[in-house]
Amino acid sequence: MQINNKHIQPKLTLVGAGPGDPDLLTIKGLKALADADVVLFDALANEELLKYASKQAELISVGKRAGKHSMKQEEINQLIVKKALQKGHVVRLKGGDPFIFGRGYEEIDYAEAFGVETAVVPGISSFYSVPELQKIPVTARGTNESFWVVTGTTASGELSKDIHHAAQSSATVIILMGMNKLAEIAHAFLVNGKSETPVAIIQNGSLPEEKAGYATVETMVDMAKDQNLANPAIIVIGEVVRLGRNSYLFEQLASLKKEN
């Protein structure tokens, strides 16, 4: 690839768009958008953020929602470099944080191989912010000492083996991209004696259409079906879920179980 104008300074900035609410974009991310010549944005990045880009900036949707990729990662990498060499500053707007299951490092690595300057603006990750908005702490003194953040589905489409390891611990387990593997996830925890462990499934976290369902490991699959919960959603498994704003639901579940 050749630079069309010797005065162009090719640059790539990865910007984490946060969990969905446009107000959760960082100030540094906003400044990067305002400076961009080209913005490549994901399906999980709120399009309201595009209003912060210059009116002269070229805006390109590259999709990248799980199972519905409008452009392959290799094509996105190539487009980043092409636009940087042609126009200058490319902002890659990615949902959540670019380095947390976002393939951001791959894009940085590819661009740098072509001599493109790179920078990263961290974003607020959905793995902790979405539970937090439900007042579920990822850690709480006296309840847990650590947490796991795991992808539910690997690149090959299989359930992550780390789910089985996480299910054996007392840690809070936060699972991203796991709704298509919900029954398998439940089974992994059931065989480790976690049938009564509380679960929260939060869909469209931080957005006006956010909805959350609460259950135990034993009932999580039926609950998700009854409440029509689907991607994009965060699954939180652990005793900290009892501390959330809907903790009273677990008391109701316990009462119903005794009655039955």
mmCIF file of C-alpha atoms in Angstrom:
data_model
loop_
_atom_site.group_PDB
_atom_site.id
_atom_site.type_symbol
_atom_site.label_atom_id
_atom_site.label_comp_id
_atom_site.label_asym_id
_atom_site.label_seq_id
_atom_site.Cartn_x
_atom_site.Cartn_y
_atom_site.Cartn_z
ATOM 1 C CA MET A 1 0.000 0.000 0.000
ATOM 2 C CA GLN A 2 1.222 3.480 -0.876
ATOM 3 C CA ILE A 3 0.529 6.816 0.813
ATOM 4 C CA ASN A 4 -1.260 9.035 -1.708
ATOM 5 C CA ASN A 5 -0.156 12.298 -0.084
ATOM 6 C CA LYS A 6 3.259 12.748 1.503
ATOM 7 C CA HIS A 7 1.745 15.189 4.015
ATOM 8 C CA ILE A 8 -0.652 12.584 5.400
ATOM 9 C CA GLN A 9 0.279 11.234 8.821
ATOM 10 C CA PRO A 10 -1.221 7.729 8.983
ATOM 11 C CA LYS A 11 -2.468 6.864 12.462
ATOM 12 C CA LEU A 12 -4.769 4.332 14.093
ATOM 13 C CA THR A 13 -6.454 4.976 17.446
ATOM 14 C CA LEU A 14 -8.463 2.214 19.062
ATOM 15 C CA VAL A 15 -11.237 3.742 21.150
ATOM 16 C CA GLY A 16 -13.250 1.776 23.674
ATOM 17 C CA ALA A 17 -16.881 2.863 23.323
ATOM 18 C CA GLY A 18 -17.987 1.456 26.682
ATOM 19 C CA PRO A 19 -20.918 -0.871 27.414
ATOM 20 C CA GLY A 20 -23.533 1.001 25.372
ATOM 21 C CA ASP A 21 -24.612 4.191 27.140
ATOM 22 C CA PRO A 22 -22.989 6.982 25.074
ATOM 23 C CA ASP A 23 -22.389 9.019 28.243
ATOM 24 C CA LEU A 24 -19.907 6.359 29.350
ATOM 25 C CA LEU A 25 -17.420 7.236 26.607
ATOM 26 C CA THR A 26 -14.234 8.710 28.071
ATOM 27 C CA ILE A 27 -13.229 12.317 27.401
ATOM 28 C CA LYS A 28 -10.084 11.064 25.681
ATOM 29 C CA GLY A 29 -12.208 8.877 23.427
ATOM 30 C CA LEU A 30 -14.379 11.855 22.531
ATOM 31 C CA LYS A 31 -11.288 13.898 21.608
ATOM 32 C CA ALA A 32 -10.017 11.092 19.385
ATOM 33 C CA LEU A 33 -13.356 10.911 17.559
ATOM 34 C CA ALA A 34 -13.317 14.676 16.989
ATOM 35 C CA ASP A 35 -9.847 14.392 15.439
ATOM 36 C CA ALA A 36 -10.618 11.407 13.182
ATOM 37 C CA ASP A 37 -10.525 11.472 9.395
ATOM 38 C CA VAL A 38 -12.163 8.041 9.278
ATOM 39 C CA VAL A 39 -14.216 6.170 11.895
ATOM 40 C CA LEU A 40 -14.691 2.403 11.645
ATOM 41 C CA PHE A 41 -17.348 1.366 14.157
ATOM 42 C CA ASP A 42 -18.661 -1.939 15.472
ATOM 43 C CA ALA A 43 -22.276 -3.009 15.910
ATOM 44 C CA LEU A 44 -21.809 -2.929 19.687
ATOM 45 C CA ALA A 45 -20.604 0.686 19.645
ATOM 46 C CA ASN A 46 -23.519 3.076 20.132
ATOM 47 C CA GLU A 47 -23.984 5.029 16.902
ATOM 48 C CA GLU A 48 -24.932 8.122 18.923
ATOM 49 C CA LEU A 49 -21.193 8.492 19.524
ATOM 50 C CA LEU A 50 -20.674 9.286 15.849
ATOM 51 C CA LYS A 51 -22.067 12.779 16.444
ATOM 52 C CA TYR A 52 -18.761 13.597 18.113
ATOM 53 C CA ALA A 53 -16.871 12.940 14.879
ATOM 54 C CA SER A 54 -16.047 15.730 12.468
ATOM 55 C CA LYS A 55 -18.636 16.380 9.745
ATOM 56 C CA GLN A 56 -15.833 15.738 7.250
ATOM 57 C CA ALA A 57 -14.986 12.324 8.708
ATOM 58 C CA GLU A 58 -15.821 9.197 6.734
ATOM 59 C CA LEU A 59 -17.996 6.848 8.821
ATOM 60 C CA ILE A 60 -17.868 3.116 8.044
ATOM 61 C CA SER A 61 -19.808 0.352 9.767
ATOM 62 C CA VAL A 62 -17.853 -2.894 10.009
ATOM 63 C CA GLY A 63 -20.436 -4.870 11.976
ATOM 64 C CA LYS A 64 -18.687 -7.410 14.217
ATOM 65 C CA ARG A 65 -21.637 -8.594 16.283
ATOM 66 C CA ALA A 66 -21.277 -12.215 17.404
ATOM 67 C CA GLY A 67 -22.554 -14.556 14.704
ATOM 68 C CA LYS A 68 -23.391 -11.681 12.337
ATOM 69 C CA HIS A 69 -20.072 -10.315 11.158
ATOM 70 C CA SER A 70 -20.561 -8.011 8.176
ATOM 71 C CA MET A 71 -16.812 -7.953 7.542
ATOM 72 C CA LYS A 72 -14.122 -10.494 8.372
ATOM 73 C CA GLN A 73 -11.369 -9.452 10.757
ATOM 74 C CA GLU A 74 -8.742 -9.726 8.014
ATOM 75 C CA GLU A 75 -10.778 -7.338 5.852
ATOM 76 C CA ILE A 76 -11.096 -4.869 8.728
ATOM 77 C CA ASN A 77 -7.338 -4.969 9.283
ATOM 78 C CA GLN A 78 -6.720 -4.219 5.618
ATOM 79 C CA LEU A 79 -9.304 -1.435 5.582
ATOM 80 C CA ILE A 80 -7.702 0.225 8.607
ATOM 81 C CA VAL A 81 -4.340 0.415 6.867
ATOM 82 C CA LYS A 82 -5.834 1.473 3.523
ATOM 83 C CA LYS A 83 -7.768 4.357 5.072
ATOM 84 C CA ALA A 84 -4.870 5.428 7.304
ATOM 85 C CA LEU A 85 -2.539 5.661 4.303
ATOM 86 C CA GLN A 86 -5.139 7.452 2.197
ATOM 87 C CA LYS A 87 -6.687 9.837 4.712
ATOM 88 C CA GLY A 88 -4.639 9.961 7.917
ATOM 89 C CA HIS A 89 -6.210 9.398 11.331
ATOM 90 C CA VAL A 90 -8.409 6.299 11.601
ATOM 91 C CA VAL A 91 -10.407 5.786 14.791
ATOM 92 C CA ARG A 92 -11.527 2.235 15.381
ATOM 93 C CA LEU A 93 -14.551 2.517 17.679
ATOM 94 C CA LYS A 94 -15.079 -0.758 19.513
ATOM 95 C CA GLY A 95 -17.700 -1.776 22.065
ATOM 96 C CA GLY A 96 -16.495 -2.066 25.663
ATOM 97 C CA ASP A 97 -12.711 -2.046 25.889
ATOM 98 C CA PRO A 98 -10.652 -2.786 22.752
ATOM 99 C CA PHE A 99 -8.352 -5.279 24.461
ATOM 100 C CA ILE A 100 -11.021 -7.339 26.272
ATOM 101 C CA PHE A 101 -12.281 -9.927 23.775
ATOM 102 C CA GLY A 102 -12.163 -7.161 21.190
ATOM 103 C CA ARG A 103 -9.283 -8.327 18.974
ATOM 104 C CA GLY A 104 -7.807 -4.884 19.354
ATOM 105 C CA TYR A 105 -4.247 -6.131 19.651
ATOM 106 C CA GLU A 106 -4.544 -7.870 16.271
ATOM 107 C CA GLU A 107 -5.524 -4.575 14.642
ATOM 108 C CA ILE A 108 -2.682 -2.683 16.310
ATOM 109 C CA ASP A 109 -0.171 -5.351 15.319
ATOM 110 C CA TYR A 110 -1.322 -5.372 11.687
ATOM 111 C CA ALA A 111 -1.280 -1.579 11.342
ATOM 112 C CA GLU A 112 2.182 -1.243 12.865
ATOM 113 C CA ALA A 113 3.538 -3.741 10.326
ATOM 114 C CA PHE A 114 2.745 -1.119 7.677
ATOM 115 C CA GLY A 115 4.384 1.714 9.596
ATOM 116 C CA VAL A 116 1.112 3.185 10.867
ATOM 117 C CA GLU A 117 1.387 4.994 14.211
ATOM 118 C CA THR A 118 -0.980 3.495 16.788
ATOM 119 C CA ALA A 119 -2.611 4.467 20.080
ATOM 120 C CA VAL A 120 -5.205 2.973 22.425
ATOM 121 C CA VAL A 121 -7.924 4.724 24.419
ATOM 122 C CA PRO A 122 -9.243 2.265 27.025
ATOM 123 C CA GLY A 123 -12.988 1.904 27.377
ATOM 124 C CA ILE A 124 -15.289 0.997 30.251
ATOM 125 C CA SER A 125 -15.700 -2.766 29.948
ATOM 126 C CA SER A 126 -19.132 -4.353 30.099
ATOM 127 C CA PHE A 127 -17.811 -7.187 32.280
ATOM 128 C CA TYR A 128 -17.801 -5.034 35.415
ATOM 129 C CA SER A 129 -19.911 -1.994 34.480
ATOM 130 C CA VAL A 130 -23.055 -3.870 33.452
ATOM 131 C CA PRO A 131 -23.283 -5.833 36.739
ATOM 132 C CA GLU A 132 -22.376 -2.642 38.598
ATOM 133 C CA LEU A 133 -25.356 -0.811 37.112
ATOM 134 C CA GLN A 134 -27.503 -3.570 38.623
ATOM 135 C CA LYS A 135 -25.662 -2.836 41.894
ATOM 136 C CA ILE A 136 -23.940 -6.224 41.717
ATOM 137 C CA PRO A 137 -20.337 -5.891 42.914
ATOM 138 C CA VAL A 138 -17.836 -8.082 41.091
ATOM 139 C CA THR A 139 -16.001 -8.416 44.416
ATOM 140 C CA ALA A 140 -17.268 -7.968 47.964
ATOM 141 C CA ARG A 141 -15.378 -8.444 51.204
ATOM 142 C CA GLY A 142 -16.421 -11.635 52.957
ATOM 143 C CA THR A 143 -18.200 -12.962 49.851
ATOM 144 C CA ASN A 144 -15.487 -13.655 47.293
ATOM 145 C CA GLU A 145 -11.790 -13.066 46.809
ATOM 146 C CA SER A 146 -11.477 -13.016 43.033
ATOM 147 C CA PHE A 147 -13.340 -13.093 39.750
ATOM 148 C CA TRP A 148 -13.068 -14.767 36.373
ATOM 149 C CA VAL A 149 -13.932 -13.111 33.073
ATOM 150 C CA VAL A 150 -14.479 -15.780 30.454
ATOM 151 C CA THR A 151 -15.712 -15.921 26.892
ATOM 152 C CA GLY A 152 -18.517 -18.433 26.615
ATOM 153 C CA THR A 153 -17.769 -19.316 23.011
ATOM 154 C CA THR A 154 -14.306 -19.817 21.520
ATOM 155 C CA ALA A 155 -13.231 -18.943 17.985
ATOM 156 C CA SER A 156 -14.027 -22.529 16.964
ATOM 157 C CA GLY A 157 -17.569 -22.212 18.316
ATOM 158 C CA GLU A 158 -16.991 -24.498 21.293
ATOM 159 C CA LEU A 159 -17.631 -23.824 24.967
ATOM 160 C CA SER A 160 -14.499 -22.404 26.575
ATOM 161 C CA LYS A 161 -12.661 -24.989 28.680
ATOM 162 C CA ASP A 162 -12.011 -22.240 31.224
ATOM 163 C CA ILE A 163 -15.717 -22.357 32.133
ATOM 164 C CA HIS A 164 -15.139 -25.768 33.723
ATOM 165 C CA HIS A 165 -12.170 -24.467 35.720
ATOM 166 C CA ALA A 166 -14.074 -21.367 36.819
ATOM 167 C CA ALA A 167 -17.024 -23.495 37.956
ATOM 168 C CA GLN A 168 -14.773 -25.226 40.477
ATOM 169 C CA SER A 169 -13.782 -22.007 42.216
ATOM 170 C CA SER A 170 -15.526 -19.744 44.729
ATOM 171 C CA ALA A 171 -14.884 -16.732 42.490
ATOM 172 C CA THR A 172 -17.473 -14.606 40.786
ATOM 173 C CA VAL A 173 -17.687 -15.749 37.166
ATOM 174 C CA ILE A 174 -18.592 -13.224 34.469
ATOM 175 C CA ILE A 175 -19.269 -14.768 31.082
ATOM 176 C CA LEU A 176 -19.379 -12.800 27.841
ATOM 177 C CA MET A 177 -20.775 -14.188 24.581
ATOM 178 C CA GLY A 178 -22.294 -17.124 26.408
ATOM 179 C CA MET A 179 -26.022 -17.049 25.699
ATOM 180 C CA ASN A 180 -25.795 -19.633 22.917
ATOM 181 C CA LYS A 181 -24.058 -21.986 25.356
ATOM 182 C CA LEU A 182 -26.296 -21.373 28.359
ATOM 183 C CA ALA A 183 -27.309 -25.010 28.898
ATOM 184 C CA GLU A 184 -23.683 -26.151 28.695
ATOM 185 C CA ILE A 185 -22.618 -23.427 31.121
ATOM 186 C CA ALA A 186 -25.337 -24.443 33.576
ATOM 187 C CA HIS A 187 -24.243 -28.077 33.345
ATOM 188 C CA ALA A 188 -20.608 -27.157 34.081
ATOM 189 C CA PHE A 189 -21.678 -25.495 37.333
ATOM 190 C CA LEU A 190 -24.263 -28.137 38.260
ATOM 191 C CA VAL A 191 -21.716 -30.958 38.170
ATOM 192 C CA ASN A 192 -19.592 -28.921 40.569
ATOM 193 C CA GLY A 193 -22.372 -28.697 43.153
ATOM 194 C CA LYS A 194 -23.397 -25.127 42.341
ATOM 195 C CA SER A 195 -27.122 -25.687 41.712
ATOM 196 C CA GLU A 196 -28.151 -23.036 44.292
ATOM 197 C CA THR A 197 -25.568 -20.447 43.249
ATOM 198 C CA PRO A 198 -27.304 -17.224 42.164
ATOM 199 C CA VAL A 199 -27.161 -16.010 38.584
ATOM 200 C CA ALA A 200 -27.940 -12.709 36.889
ATOM 201 C CA ILE A 201 -28.315 -12.387 33.127
ATOM 202 C CA ILE A 202 -28.286 -8.786 31.942
ATOM 203 C CA GLN A 203 -29.202 -7.933 28.363
ATOM 204 C CA ASN A 204 -28.428 -4.587 26.666
ATOM 205 C CA GLY A 205 -26.657 -3.382 29.795
ATOM 206 C CA SER A 206 -26.574 0.402 30.365
ATOM 207 C CA LEU A 207 -29.082 1.092 27.572
ATOM 208 C CA PRO A 208 -32.719 2.208 27.987
ATOM 209 C CA GLU A 209 -33.858 -1.259 26.845
ATOM 210 C CA GLU A 210 -31.748 -3.029 29.470
ATOM 211 C CA LYS A 211 -33.442 -5.955 31.144
ATOM 212 C CA ALA A 212 -32.175 -8.417 33.716
ATOM 213 C CA GLY A 213 -33.259 -11.842 34.865
ATOM 214 C CA TYR A 214 -32.331 -13.527 38.150
ATOM 215 C CA ALA A 215 -32.216 -17.225 38.910
ATOM 216 C CA THR A 216 -30.030 -19.961 40.317
ATOM 217 C CA VAL A 217 -27.738 -22.168 38.251
ATOM 218 C CA GLU A 218 -30.443 -24.840 38.391
ATOM 219 C CA THR A 219 -33.114 -22.535 36.950
ATOM 220 C CA MET A 220 -31.105 -20.146 34.760
ATOM 221 C CA VAL A 221 -31.888 -21.794 31.416
ATOM 222 C CA ASP A 222 -35.650 -21.790 32.019
ATOM 223 C CA MET A 223 -35.534 -18.237 33.342
ATOM 224 C CA ALA A 224 -33.689 -16.964 30.266
ATOM 225 C CA LYS A 225 -36.227 -18.685 28.027
ATOM 226 C CA ASP A 226 -39.213 -17.355 29.976
ATOM 227 C CA GLN A 227 -37.882 -13.792 29.894
ATOM 228 C CA ASN A 228 -36.645 -13.963 26.281
ATOM 229 C CA LEU A 229 -33.108 -12.988 27.249
ATOM 230 C CA ALA A 230 -30.602 -13.137 24.408
ATOM 231 C CA ASN A 231 -27.377 -11.583 23.134
ATOM 232 C CA PRO A 232 -25.885 -9.141 23.780
ATOM 233 C CA ALA A 233 -25.936 -10.185 27.416
ATOM 234 C CA ILE A 234 -23.624 -10.650 30.397
ATOM 235 C CA ILE A 235 -23.947 -13.715 32.621
ATOM 236 C CA VAL A 236 -22.884 -13.273 36.257
ATOM 237 C CA ILE A 237 -22.607 -16.366 38.451
ATOM 238 C CA GLY A 238 -21.686 -16.107 42.116
ATOM 239 C CA GLU A 239 -22.783 -15.181 45.617
ATOM 240 C CA VAL A 240 -22.236 -11.472 44.906
ATOM 241 C CA VAL A 241 -25.417 -11.551 42.818
ATOM 242 C CA ARG A 242 -27.369 -11.742 46.097
ATOM 243 C CA LEU A 243 -26.072 -8.270 46.927
ATOM 244 C CA GLY A 244 -27.601 -6.648 43.855
ATOM 245 C CA ARG A 245 -30.648 -4.434 43.733
ATOM 246 C CA ASN A 246 -32.903 -7.401 42.935
ATOM 247 C CA SER A 247 -31.580 -9.716 45.640
ATOM 248 C CA TYR A 248 -35.108 -10.115 46.988
ATOM 249 C CA LEU A 249 -35.841 -12.343 43.988
ATOM 250 C CA PHE A 250 -33.692 -15.079 45.490
ATOM 251 C CA GLU A 251 -35.807 -15.092 48.632
ATOM 252 C CA GLN A 252 -38.879 -15.536 46.442
ATOM 253 C CA LEU A 253 -37.206 -18.380 44.561
ATOM 254 C CA ALA A 254 -36.316 -20.099 47.839
ATOM 255 C CA SER A 255 -39.885 -19.762 49.097
ATOM 256 C CA LEU A 256 -41.340 -21.183 45.878
ATOM 257 C CA LYS A 257 -38.942 -24.120 46.045
ATOM 258 C CA LYS A 258 -40.004 -24.918 49.641
ATOM 259 C CA GLU A 259 -43.667 -24.755 48.664
ATOM 260 C CA ASN A 260 -43.093 -27.206 45.820
#
